[in-house]
Short mmCIF file of C-alpha atoms and ligand atoms in Angstrom, two decimals:
data_model
loop_
_atom_site.label_atom_id
_atom_site.label_comp_id
_atom_site.label_asym_id
_atom_site.label_seq_id
_atom_site.Cartn_x
_atom_site.Cartn_y
_atom_site.Cartn_z
CA UNK U 1228 19.59 9.95 -45.59
CA UNK U 1229 15.86 9.54 -45.47
CA UNK U 1230 13.32 12.18 -44.61
CA UNK U 1231 10.39 10.63 -42.75
CA UNK U 1232 7.01 12.31 -43.15
CA UNK U 1233 5.48 11.16 -39.90
CA UNK U 1234 1.92 11.45 -38.65
CA UNK U 1235 1.98 12.57 -35.00
CA UNK U 1236 -1.65 11.70 -34.33
CA UNK U 1237 -4.15 14.14 -32.86
CA UNK U 1238 -2.34 14.97 -29.62
CA UNK U 1239 -2.65 12.18 -27.07
CA UNK U 1240 0.91 10.80 -27.05
CA UNK U 1241 -0.56 7.30 -26.74
CA UNK U 1242 -1.99 7.67 -30.24
CA UNK U 1243 1.41 7.86 -31.85
CA UNK U 1244 2.21 4.80 -33.97
CA UNK U 1245 4.96 2.41 -32.93
CA UNK U 1246 6.85 3.29 -36.12
CA UNK U 1247 6.64 7.02 -35.37
CA UNK U 1248 7.97 6.51 -31.82
CA UNK U 1249 10.82 4.40 -33.17
CA UNK U 1250 11.81 7.07 -35.71
CA UNK U 1251 11.53 9.92 -33.21
CA UNK U 1252 13.83 8.04 -30.84
CA UNK U 1253 16.63 8.09 -33.40
CA UNK U 1254 15.98 11.44 -35.09
CA UNK U 1255 18.80 13.92 -35.61
CA UNK U 1256 16.38 16.63 -36.69
CA UNK U 1257 12.68 17.01 -35.89
CA UNK U 1258 10.78 19.51 -38.00
CA UNK U 1259 7.42 20.16 -36.37
CA UNK U 1260 4.35 22.37 -36.40
CA UNK U 1261 2.87 24.72 -33.85
CA UNK U 1262 0.32 22.20 -32.54
CA UNK U 1263 2.82 19.41 -31.84
CA UNK U 1264 2.61 18.49 -28.17
CA UNK U 1265 5.71 18.82 -26.03
CA UNK U 1266 5.43 15.21 -24.86
CA UNK U 1267 6.02 14.02 -28.41
CA UNK U 1268 9.07 16.20 -28.90
CA UNK U 1269 10.50 14.71 -25.71
CA UNK U 1270 10.64 11.33 -27.46
CA UNK U 1271 13.49 12.60 -29.62
CA UNK U 1272 17.01 12.42 -28.16
CA UNK U 1273 17.94 15.55 -26.19
CA UNK U 1274 20.69 16.22 -28.73
CA UNK U 1275 18.27 16.24 -31.69
CA UNK U 1276 17.74 19.57 -33.38
CA UNK U 1277 14.13 20.72 -33.11
CA UNK U 1278 12.89 23.08 -35.79
CA UNK U 1279 9.53 24.75 -35.26
CA UNK U 1280 8.09 25.72 -38.63
CA UNK U 1281 4.99 26.80 -36.70
CA UNK U 1282 2.32 27.97 -39.02
CA UNK U 1283 0.54 30.62 -37.03
CA UNK U 1284 -3.08 30.90 -38.10
CA UNK U 1285 -3.57 34.01 -40.23
CA UNK U 1286 0.07 34.33 -41.32
CA UNK U 1287 0.84 33.27 -44.88
CA UNK U 1288 2.32 29.80 -44.90
CA UNK U 1289 5.70 29.54 -46.52
CA UNK U 1290 5.40 25.97 -47.65
CA UNK U 1291 8.20 26.51 -50.17
CA UNK U 1292 10.59 27.34 -47.34
CA UNK U 1293 9.60 24.20 -45.45
CA UNK U 1294 10.10 22.09 -48.56
CA UNK U 1295 13.59 23.56 -49.11
CA UNK U 1296 14.47 22.96 -45.47
CA UNK U 1297 13.44 19.29 -45.74
CA UNK U 1298 15.43 18.81 -48.94
CA UNK U 1299 18.55 20.38 -47.41
CA UNK U 1300 18.21 18.46 -44.15
CA UNK U 1301 17.72 15.24 -46.12
CA UNK U 1302 20.87 15.91 -48.11
CA UNK U 1303 22.89 16.62 -44.96
CA UNK U 1304 22.90 12.92 -44.18
CA UNK U 1305 21.01 13.24 -40.94
CA UNK U 1306 17.88 11.32 -39.87
CA UNK U 1307 15.10 13.84 -40.44
CA UNK U 1308 11.62 13.42 -38.95
CA UNK U 1309 9.01 15.77 -40.34
CA UNK U 1310 6.34 15.49 -37.68
CA UNK U 1311 2.87 16.47 -38.81
CA UNK U 1312 -0.37 16.60 -36.81
CA UNK U 1313 -2.79 13.73 -37.36
CA UNK U 1314 -2.11 12.02 -40.67
CA UNK U 1315 0.45 13.68 -42.98
CA UNK U 1316 -1.72 13.25 -46.07
CA UNK U 1317 -4.98 14.57 -44.61
CA UNK U 1318 -4.86 18.35 -45.15
CA UNK U 1319 -1.30 18.29 -43.90
CA UNK U 1320 0.38 19.33 -47.14
CA UNK U 1321 2.40 16.17 -46.71
CA UNK U 1322 1.81 15.40 -50.35
CA UNK U 1323 3.54 18.63 -51.37
CA UNK U 1324 6.51 17.88 -49.13
CA UNK U 1325 6.78 14.35 -50.56
CA UNK U 1326 6.66 15.78 -54.09
CA UNK U 1327 9.43 18.27 -53.33
CA UNK U 1328 11.61 15.47 -51.94
CA UNK U 1329 10.76 13.27 -54.92
CA UNK U 1330 11.79 16.02 -57.32
CA UNK U 1331 15.02 16.72 -55.46
CA UNK U 1332 15.88 13.03 -55.46
CA UNK U 1333 15.94 12.85 -51.65
CA UNK U 1334 14.79 9.53 -50.16
CA UNK U 1335 11.65 9.77 -48.06
CA UNK U 1336 9.14 7.54 -46.34
CA UNK U 1337 5.60 8.21 -45.18
CA UNK U 1338 4.34 7.07 -41.77
CA UNK U 1339 0.56 7.49 -41.64
CA UNK U 1340 -0.94 8.79 -38.41
CA UNK U 1341 -4.28 8.76 -36.66
CA UNK U 1342 -6.22 11.65 -38.09
CA UNK U 1343 -8.04 14.10 -35.84
CA UNK U 1344 -10.97 13.85 -38.24
CA UNK U 1345 -11.82 10.50 -36.66
CA UNK U 1346 -9.99 10.59 -33.32
CA UNK U 1347 -11.24 13.94 -31.99
CA UNK U 1348 -14.90 12.95 -32.45
CA UNK U 1349 -14.16 9.52 -30.89
CA UNK U 1350 -12.72 11.14 -27.74
CA UNK U 1351 -15.73 13.45 -27.62
CA UNK U 1352 -18.06 10.44 -27.72
CA UNK U 1353 -19.09 10.45 -31.38
CA UNK U 1354 -18.42 7.66 -33.91
CA UNK U 1355 -18.24 9.13 -37.42
CA UNK U 1356 -20.28 6.22 -38.81
CA UNK U 1357 -23.00 4.39 -36.91
CA UNK U 1358 -25.47 1.75 -37.99
CA UNK U 1359 -28.77 3.45 -38.78
CA UNK U 1360 -27.34 6.98 -38.52
CA UNK U 1361 -24.55 7.34 -41.08
CA UNK U 1362 -23.09 4.99 -43.68
CA UNK U 1363 -20.37 7.37 -44.85
CA UNK U 1364 -18.32 10.32 -43.73
CA UNK U 1365 -16.73 13.08 -45.75
CA UNK U 1366 -13.71 15.00 -44.48
CA UNK U 1367 -13.65 18.50 -45.90
CA UNK U 1368 -11.63 21.66 -45.31
CA UNK U 1369 -13.35 24.88 -44.42
CA UNK U 1370 -10.22 26.96 -44.56
CA UNK U 1371 -10.10 29.58 -47.33
CA UNK U 1372 -13.28 31.43 -48.10
CA UNK U 1373 -12.56 31.64 -51.85
CA UNK U 1374 -11.41 28.04 -52.14
CA UNK U 1375 -14.37 27.08 -50.00
CA UNK U 1376 -16.81 28.56 -52.43
CA UNK U 1377 -14.97 27.57 -55.59
CA UNK U 1378 -13.87 24.06 -54.70
CA UNK U 1379 -16.34 22.63 -52.22
CA UNK U 1380 -19.85 21.95 -53.45
CA UNK U 1381 -21.48 22.17 -50.04
CA UNK U 1382 -25.00 21.76 -51.40
CA UNK U 1383 -23.98 18.50 -53.11
CA UNK U 1384 -22.29 17.37 -49.90
CA UNK U 1385 -25.49 18.13 -48.04
CA UNK U 1386 -27.49 16.02 -50.45
CA UNK U 1387 -24.98 13.15 -50.43
CA UNK U 1388 -25.96 12.39 -46.83
CA UNK U 1389 -23.65 10.85 -44.25
CA UNK U 1390 -21.50 12.60 -41.69
CA UNK U 1391 -19.59 15.75 -42.67
CA UNK U 1392 -16.34 16.32 -40.78
CA UNK U 1393 -14.97 19.82 -41.27
CA UNK U 1394 -11.34 20.62 -40.46
CA UNK U 1395 -10.03 24.19 -40.25
CA UNK U 1396 -13.58 25.48 -40.61
CA UNK U 1397 -14.20 27.38 -37.38
CA UNK U 1398 -13.84 30.86 -38.87
CA UNK U 1399 -16.34 30.16 -41.65
CA UNK U 1400 -18.74 27.95 -39.70
CA UNK U 1401 -21.74 30.21 -40.19
CA UNK U 1402 -21.22 30.31 -43.93
CA UNK U 1403 -20.70 26.55 -44.11
CA UNK U 1404 -23.93 25.96 -42.16
CA UNK U 1405 -25.89 28.27 -44.45
CA UNK U 1406 -24.69 26.43 -47.54
CA UNK U 1407 -25.40 23.00 -46.09
CA UNK U 1408 -28.91 24.14 -45.17
CA UNK U 1409 -29.32 25.55 -48.69
CA UNK U 1410 -28.48 22.05 -49.89
CA UNK U 1411 -31.29 20.64 -47.81
CA UNK U 1412 -29.72 19.74 -44.45
CA UNK U 1413 -32.17 20.26 -41.61
CA UNK U 1414 -31.32 23.22 -39.31
CA UNK U 1415 -31.92 20.80 -36.42
CA UNK U 1416 -29.04 18.55 -37.54
CA UNK U 1417 -26.80 17.87 -34.53
CA UNK U 1418 -23.31 19.40 -34.65
CA UNK U 1419 -20.29 18.62 -32.49
CA UNK U 1420 -17.20 20.81 -32.31
CA UNK U 1421 -14.11 19.43 -30.57
CA UNK U 1422 -11.18 21.63 -29.69
CA UNK U 1423 -7.85 20.18 -28.53
CA UNK U 1424 -9.36 16.75 -29.15
CA UNK U 1425 -7.73 13.75 -27.38
CA UNK U 1426 -5.91 16.13 -25.02
CA UNK U 1427 -6.79 16.43 -21.33
CA UNK U 1428 -8.00 19.99 -21.92
CA UNK U 1429 -10.31 18.91 -24.74
CA UNK U 1430 -13.29 21.24 -25.14
CA UNK U 1431 -16.56 20.07 -26.64
CA UNK U 1432 -19.40 22.20 -27.98
CA UNK U 1433 -22.70 20.60 -28.98
CA UNK U 1434 -25.15 22.57 -31.08
CA UNK U 1435 -27.26 22.35 -34.22
CA UNK U 1436 -26.61 23.37 -37.78
CA UNK U 1437 -29.06 26.25 -37.44
CA UNK U 1438 -27.19 27.58 -34.39
CA UNK U 1439 -23.62 26.88 -35.50
CA UNK U 1440 -22.94 30.41 -36.75
CA UNK U 1441 -24.03 31.93 -33.44
CA UNK U 1442 -22.38 29.71 -30.83
CA UNK U 1443 -18.82 30.34 -29.75
CA UNK U 1444 -16.30 27.85 -31.14
CA UNK U 1445 -12.56 28.50 -30.92
CA UNK U 1446 -9.96 27.10 -33.31
CA UNK U 1447 -8.34 24.64 -33.75
CA UNK U 1448 -11.43 22.45 -33.76
CA UNK U 1449 -12.93 19.58 -35.67
CA UNK U 1450 -16.62 19.99 -36.47
CA UNK U 1451 -18.86 16.99 -37.01
CA UNK U 1452 -22.18 17.58 -38.73
CA UNK U 1453 -24.81 14.84 -38.84
CA UNK U 1454 -27.07 12.57 -36.83
CA UNK U 1455 -24.11 10.83 -35.17
CA UNK U 1456 -23.31 14.06 -33.33
CA UNK U 1457 -26.28 13.43 -31.05
CA UNK U 1458 -24.46 10.42 -29.60
CA UNK U 1459 -22.47 10.95 -26.43
CA UNK U 1460 -20.31 7.97 -25.56
CA UNK U 1461 -18.63 9.80 -22.73
CA UNK U 1462 -15.78 7.42 -21.89
CA UNK U 1463 -13.12 10.08 -22.13
CA UNK U 1464 -14.96 12.91 -20.43
CA UNK U 1465 -15.56 10.57 -17.49
CA UNK U 1466 -11.86 10.22 -16.74
CA UNK U 1467 -11.70 11.18 -13.05
CA UNK U 1468 -8.86 13.70 -13.28
CA UNK U 1469 -9.55 15.01 -16.76
CA UNK U 1470 -7.70 18.28 -17.30
CA UNK U 1471 -6.06 18.32 -13.87
CA UNK U 1472 -2.49 19.51 -13.90
CA UNK U 1473 -0.49 17.58 -11.34
CA UNK U 1474 3.13 18.01 -10.25
CA UNK U 1475 5.13 14.86 -9.52
CA UNK U 1476 8.15 15.45 -7.28
CA UNK U 1477 9.81 12.02 -7.23
CA UNK U 1478 13.47 11.44 -8.11
CA UNK U 1479 14.44 11.25 -11.78
CA UNK U 1480 13.90 7.72 -13.00
CA UNK U 1481 11.23 7.04 -10.36
CA UNK U 1482 8.46 9.32 -11.55
CA UNK U 1483 7.36 7.47 -14.67
CA UNK U 1484 4.88 5.08 -13.03
CA UNK U 1485 3.08 7.88 -11.18
CA UNK U 1486 3.07 10.14 -14.25
CA UNK U 1487 1.59 7.29 -16.32
CA UNK U 1488 -1.12 6.52 -13.75
CA UNK U 1489 -2.11 10.17 -13.55
CA UNK U 1490 -2.24 10.42 -17.36
CA UNK U 1491 -4.50 7.38 -17.53
CA UNK U 1492 -6.81 9.13 -15.09
CA UNK U 1493 -6.92 12.06 -17.54
CA UNK U 1494 -4.48 14.39 -15.83
CA UNK U 1495 -1.60 16.31 -17.33
CA UNK U 1496 1.23 15.26 -15.07
CA UNK U 1497 4.64 16.88 -15.11
CA UNK U 1498 7.66 15.39 -13.44
CA UNK U 1499 9.59 18.06 -11.55
CA UNK U 1500 12.13 16.04 -9.56
CA UNK U 1501 13.17 17.67 -6.29
CA UNK U 1502 15.26 14.84 -4.89
CA UNK U 1503 17.87 12.57 -6.36
CA UNK U 1504 18.98 9.21 -5.06
CA UNK U 1505 22.70 9.04 -4.44
CA UNK U 1506 25.14 6.49 -3.07
CA UNK U 1507 26.04 6.39 0.63
CA UNK U 1508 28.48 8.97 2.03
CA UNK U 1509 31.17 6.34 2.67
CA UNK U 1510 31.06 5.21 -0.96
CA UNK U 1511 29.17 2.05 0.01
CA UNK U 1512 31.90 0.47 2.18
CA UNK U 1513 29.64 -0.27 5.16
CA UNK U 1514 26.80 -1.50 2.98
CA UNK U 1515 29.10 -3.91 1.12
CA UNK U 1516 30.47 -5.17 4.44
CA UNK U 1517 27.01 -5.96 5.79
CA UNK U 1518 25.93 -7.53 2.49
CA UNK U 1519 28.96 -9.81 2.80
CA UNK U 1520 27.73 -11.07 6.17
CA UNK U 1521 24.01 -10.98 5.52
CA UNK U 1522 23.72 -14.64 6.53
CA UNK U 1523 24.59 -13.64 10.12
CA UNK U 1524 21.25 -11.83 10.44
CA UNK U 1525 17.84 -13.30 11.20
CA UNK U 1526 16.10 -10.62 9.19
CA UNK U 1527 16.95 -8.02 6.58
CA UNK U 1528 14.35 -5.25 6.54
CA UNK U 1529 13.80 -2.97 3.56
CA UNK U 1530 11.79 0.23 3.82
CA UNK U 1531 12.16 1.32 0.19
CA UNK U 1532 12.82 0.00 -3.28
CA UNK U 1533 15.89 2.25 -3.35
CA UNK U 1534 17.47 0.31 -0.49
CA UNK U 1535 16.69 -2.98 -2.24
CA UNK U 1536 18.31 -1.79 -5.46
CA UNK U 1537 21.43 -0.64 -3.65
CA UNK U 1538 21.81 -3.68 -1.39
CA UNK U 1539 20.97 -6.77 -3.42
CA UNK U 1540 23.48 -6.24 -6.24
CA UNK U 1541 26.17 -6.32 -3.55
CA UNK U 1542 25.43 -9.98 -2.79
CA UNK U 1543 27.97 -12.07 -4.57
CA UNK U 1544 25.66 -15.07 -4.66
CA UNK U 1545 21.88 -15.25 -4.08
CA UNK U 1546 22.59 -17.73 -1.27
CA UNK U 1547 24.61 -15.13 0.63
CA UNK U 1548 21.40 -14.29 2.44
CA UNK U 1549 21.58 -17.70 4.10
CA UNK U 1550 18.56 -18.32 6.26
CA UNK U 1551 17.89 -14.61 6.81
CA UNK U 1552 14.26 -13.66 6.33
CA UNK U 1553 13.32 -10.57 4.38
CA UNK U 1554 10.72 -7.91 5.21
CA UNK U 1555 9.37 -5.19 2.90
CA UNK U 1556 7.49 -2.10 4.07
CA UNK U 1557 5.03 -2.22 1.17
CA UNK U 1558 4.23 -3.61 -2.27
CA UNK U 1559 6.68 -1.41 -4.25
CA UNK U 1560 9.54 -2.57 -2.05
CA UNK U 1561 8.34 -6.18 -2.31
CA UNK U 1562 8.22 -5.80 -6.08
CA UNK U 1563 11.80 -4.53 -6.17
CA UNK U 1564 12.78 -7.65 -4.18
CA UNK U 1565 10.95 -9.86 -6.65
CA UNK U 1566 13.04 -8.37 -9.45
CA UNK U 1567 15.90 -10.15 -7.69
CA UNK U 1568 13.88 -13.35 -7.22
CA UNK U 1569 13.30 -12.77 -3.53
CA UNK U 1570 9.80 -13.11 -2.14
CA UNK U 1571 9.31 -11.03 0.99
CA UNK U 1572 8.53 -13.07 4.11
CA UNK U 1573 6.71 -10.15 5.72
CA UNK U 1574 4.78 -7.16 4.32
CA UNK U 1575 2.67 -5.31 6.91
CA UNK U 1576 -1.02 -4.63 6.30
CA UNK U 1577 -0.53 -0.86 6.16
CA UNK U 1578 2.70 0.32 4.70
CA UNK U 1579 4.17 2.30 7.60
CA UNK U 1580 7.01 1.59 10.01
CA UNK U 1581 4.67 1.41 13.03
CA UNK U 1582 2.76 -1.46 11.45
CA UNK U 1583 5.95 -3.24 10.44
CA UNK U 1584 7.08 -3.16 14.08
CA UNK U 1585 3.68 -4.42 15.22
CA UNK U 1586 3.66 -7.31 12.78
CA UNK U 1587 7.27 -8.33 13.42
CA UNK U 1588 7.76 -11.67 15.23
CA UNK U 1589 9.51 -11.73 18.63
CA UNK U 1590 13.27 -12.51 18.58
CA UNK U 1591 14.46 -16.04 19.36
CA UNK U 1592 15.33 -16.83 23.00
CA UNK U 1593 19.06 -16.67 22.30
CA UNK U 1594 18.64 -13.21 20.74
CA UNK U 1595 18.11 -12.14 17.16
CA UNK U 1596 19.73 -9.71 14.75
CA UNK U 1597 18.09 -7.42 12.21
CA UNK U 1598 19.87 -5.61 9.39
CA UNK U 1599 18.24 -2.39 8.24
CA UNK U 1600 19.80 -0.92 5.07
CA UNK U 1601 18.11 2.42 4.48
CA UNK U 1602 18.35 6.13 3.70
CA UNK U 1603 20.89 8.28 5.53
CA UNK U 1604 18.08 10.35 7.00
CA UNK U 1605 15.09 8.37 8.26
CA UNK U 1606 12.77 8.09 11.22
CA UNK U 1607 13.80 6.07 14.27
CA UNK U 1608 10.44 4.33 14.73
CA UNK U 1609 11.62 1.09 13.15
CA UNK U 1610 15.00 0.55 14.84
CA UNK U 1611 13.68 1.75 18.19
CA UNK U 1612 10.52 -0.34 17.96
CA UNK U 1613 12.43 -3.49 17.07
CA UNK U 1614 15.02 -2.86 19.78
CA UNK U 1615 12.36 -2.48 22.43
CA UNK U 1616 10.91 -5.78 21.21
CA UNK U 1617 14.29 -7.35 22.03
CA UNK U 1618 16.00 -7.39 18.63
CA UNK U 1619 19.56 -6.27 18.02
CA UNK U 1620 19.32 -3.84 15.10
CA UNK U 1621 22.15 -2.78 12.79
CA UNK U 1622 21.31 0.28 10.69
CA UNK U 1623 23.45 0.81 7.61
CA UNK U 1624 23.30 3.64 5.11
CA UNK U 1625 22.21 2.36 1.67
CA UNK U 1626 21.61 5.68 -0.08
CA UNK U 1627 21.23 9.38 0.45
CA UNK U 1628 18.74 11.81 -1.00
CA UNK U 1629 20.25 14.85 -2.64
CA UNK U 1630 19.08 17.58 -4.95
CA UNK U 1631 18.97 16.92 -8.69
CA UNK U 1632 21.39 19.00 -10.76
CA UNK U 1633 20.22 21.06 -12.50
CA UNK U 1634 17.11 21.76 -10.45
CA UNK U 1635 13.68 22.65 -11.86
CA UNK U 1636 13.70 25.09 -14.77
CA UNK U 1637 11.93 28.45 -14.68
CA UNK U 1638 9.36 26.90 -17.03
CA UNK U 1639 8.77 24.02 -14.57
CA UNK U 1640 8.15 26.44 -11.73
CA UNK U 1641 5.85 28.61 -13.82
CA UNK U 1642 3.93 25.45 -14.75
CA UNK U 1643 3.69 24.44 -11.10
CA UNK U 1644 2.21 27.82 -10.18
CA UNK U 1645 -0.61 27.16 -12.65
CA UNK U 1646 -1.07 23.53 -11.63
CA UNK U 1647 -4.05 22.13 -9.71
CA UNK U 1648 -2.26 19.69 -7.43
CA UNK U 1649 1.12 18.43 -6.22
CA UNK U 1650 2.02 14.94 -5.05
CA UNK U 1651 4.49 14.05 -2.33
CA UNK U 1652 5.65 10.45 -1.97
CA UNK U 1653 8.09 10.85 0.91
CA UNK U 1654 8.99 13.46 3.53
CA UNK U 1655 12.19 14.12 1.54
CA UNK U 1656 10.12 15.25 -1.45
CA UNK U 1657 8.31 17.79 0.77
CA UNK U 1658 11.57 19.25 1.98
CA UNK U 1659 13.10 19.11 -1.49
CA UNK U 1660 10.13 20.93 -2.98
CA UNK U 1661 10.14 23.70 -0.38
CA UNK U 1662 13.86 24.15 -0.85
CA UNK U 1663 13.95 24.29 -4.65
CA UNK U 1664 10.52 25.76 -5.43
CA UNK U 1665 9.24 27.31 -2.22
CA UNK U 1666 5.81 27.53 -0.71
CA UNK U 1667 4.80 30.28 -3.10
CA UNK U 1668 5.06 27.97 -6.14
CA UNK U 1669 3.03 25.20 -4.46
CA UNK U 1670 -0.21 24.28 -6.26
CA UNK U 1671 -3.41 24.70 -4.23
CA UNK U 1672 -4.06 21.01 -3.61
CA UNK U 1673 -1.44 18.96 -1.74
CA UNK U 1674 -1.66 15.15 -1.92
CA UNK U 1675 0.54 12.88 0.21
CA UNK U 1676 1.17 9.15 -0.03
CA UNK U 1677 0.76 8.54 3.70
CA UNK U 1678 0.55 9.99 7.20
CA UNK U 1679 4.31 10.39 7.68
CA UNK U 1680 4.70 12.47 4.52
CA UNK U 1681 1.52 14.39 5.39
CA UNK U 1682 2.85 15.16 8.87
CA UNK U 1683 6.08 16.48 7.36
CA UNK U 1684 4.13 18.68 4.94
CA UNK U 1685 1.88 19.99 7.70
CA UNK U 1686 4.87 20.70 9.96
CA UNK U 1687 6.37 22.74 7.13
CA UNK U 1688 3.21 24.82 6.94
CA UNK U 1689 1.54 23.24 3.91
CA UNK U 1690 -2.17 22.54 3.96
CA UNK U 1691 -2.60 18.85 3.16
CA UNK U 1692 -5.87 18.08 1.35
CA UNK U 1693 -5.39 14.45 0.40
CA UNK U 1694 -3.70 11.58 2.26
CA UNK U 1695 -3.75 8.23 0.51
CA UNK U 1696 -5.49 5.46 2.47
CA UNK U 1697 -3.27 2.86 0.86
CA UNK U 1698 0.29 4.14 0.85
CA UNK U 1699 1.18 3.27 -2.72
CA UNK U 1700 1.21 5.06 -6.08
CA UNK U 1701 -2.12 3.43 -6.89
CA UNK U 1702 -3.52 4.52 -3.54
CA UNK U 1703 -2.29 8.07 -4.08
CA UNK U 1704 -3.95 8.37 -7.49
CA UNK U 1705 -7.16 6.81 -6.12
CA UNK U 1706 -7.22 9.36 -3.29
CA UNK U 1707 -6.75 12.23 -5.76
CA UNK U 1708 -9.57 10.83 -7.90
CA UNK U 1709 -11.85 10.69 -4.87
CA UNK U 1710 -11.02 14.31 -4.07
CA UNK U 1711 -11.73 15.33 -7.67
CA UNK U 1712 -15.11 13.59 -7.50
CA UNK U 1713 -15.85 15.38 -4.24
CA UNK U 1714 -15.07 18.68 -5.97
CA UNK U 1715 -17.30 17.83 -8.91
CA UNK U 1716 -14.37 16.95 -11.21
CA UNK U 1717 -13.25 20.53 -11.76
CA UNK U 1718 -11.42 20.79 -15.08
CA UNK U 1719 -8.29 22.72 -15.75
CA UNK U 1720 -8.51 25.51 -18.34
CA UNK U 1721 -6.89 25.05 -21.74
CA UNK U 1722 -3.28 26.23 -22.08
CA UNK U 1723 -4.04 29.41 -24.00
CA UNK U 1724 -6.36 30.86 -21.39
N1 LIG X 1250 -3.35 16.28 -40.83
C1 LIG X 1250 -4.21 16.65 -39.73
C2 LIG X 1250 -5.11 17.79 -40.08
C3 LIG X 1250 -4.39 19.07 -40.39
S1 LIG X 1250 -5.44 20.41 -40.65
C4 LIG X 1250 -4.99 15.42 -39.27
O1 LIG X 1250 -5.00 14.39 -39.95
O2 LIG X 1250 -5.55 15.46 -38.20
C5 LIG X 1250 -5.53 21.12 -39.05
C6 LIG X 1250 -6.93 21.02 -38.54
O3 LIG X 1250 -7.15 19.73 -37.99
C7 LIG X 1250 -7.26 21.97 -37.42
O4 LIG X 1250 -7.60 23.23 -37.89
C8 LIG X 1250 -8.45 21.27 -36.80
O5 LIG X 1250 -9.61 21.46 -37.57
C9 LIG X 1250 -8.05 19.83 -36.92
N2 LIG X 1250 -7.35 19.34 -35.73
C10 LIG X 1250 -6.06 18.99 -35.61
N3 LIG X 1250 -5.79 18.54 -34.37
C11 LIG X 1250 -6.96 18.58 -33.70
C12 LIG X 1250 -7.35 18.22 -32.39
N4 LIG X 1250 -6.47 17.72 -31.50
N5 LIG X 1250 -8.65 18.38 -32.03
C13 LIG X 1250 -9.53 18.86 -32.90
N6 LIG X 1250 -9.23 19.22 -34.15
C14 LIG X 1250 -7.96 19.08 -34.55
#
């Protein structure tokens, strides 16, 4: 089988190529380096073997061993993905691995990646070329002191002009600066150093060539030397939740949208599900019965997308709803209805039961019936409110919330203890969290989707800092962003601190 030498990009999982994602998804073996982010490894099937050939800085690299491993794995007939940071052929020793496979007669393919030499500066606000400032850029290694002196003509590089991008050069930065200045580069030349580029905990140091040896820069970092480094196109650093670590507690399969929104805002979000959505206790008998006579109701009211997804597939025919009107508590529920080609007749202005009751029409003179398929455990505001308005209300269990098996791992809980914030999207997530993780593991900032969830959290002794004004995922992220702005956008520390 083929060994794929795949560029993993600089870190941001969004910078993986489509081809790389496709190959990861069907890998049997993933051979990766120390700097590979966990999110990328998650793209491989759970059953895939993951081999860390982590090259710790300072330890001698056994490239021969890695080559032999790739040859053997390739011969075993499995789909082997050799995942390499950035681009495999830019200081990645990908060429050597390809040669070894070539010599052994093992089929291989190369999937180029986005190199950190260009991407890390871009996320730090610096284009490596810029009209009027630099018409070329050179990517050079600053790794081995001997090789550095013997193989890189720094003075000539200095004279050649253009931007100089140095990879693996942090340890020798003072020496590199001295040589570039000896070649004629001005000590005032702007320098940018980016550590963990394209990641939410990206660190940026701005200095000058003359100062480079004295300022603190920690590896792994990309250094950019040249006039372009004075530019600061701060699109990434302005992300409202940059570096925030946020726990998402939704059920498995329902967390993705919130995790994605948080990531777009710059946060590192981790899904730690504390509830699971399960079928009704009676196996769905009552729900199926009511679905079969849905046309006998004037209204069917849904208070969650979960109820929609349990109820609608039970209709044998879309017309089984007859003339019954349909209400949705909020936009996510309405969207779930639309997936079944049903447009909600009523969505209240604010997405809480009280408002749904207030915006509900009065029953007809001859009496009216409402079907309410919903969670086993829920508040009584809706049925009671509708009943006191004169409606006959039938409540039927559509689903139950349980605890996911297995629960959060020790690693999840340790991560949560270090996190900046936690999000709760329903009272059940509050109770689930306190049961499986406990108050002691709760991050300092608690954000709730609405007043009902907030009240539950407060009643369980949590201090609620953020309550979304609009009770949706979008509203929740917006409220967190506003809180971050209020706190001056505090950044989370990098993972090795
Ligand atoms: N093949 C890789 C480079 C491998 S050399 C690529 O194309 O990106 C490893 C060096 O790359 C590190 O020492 C550091 O200088 C740089 N580097 C890799 N990832 C980085 C990141 N996310 N931010 C900044 N520099 C990075």
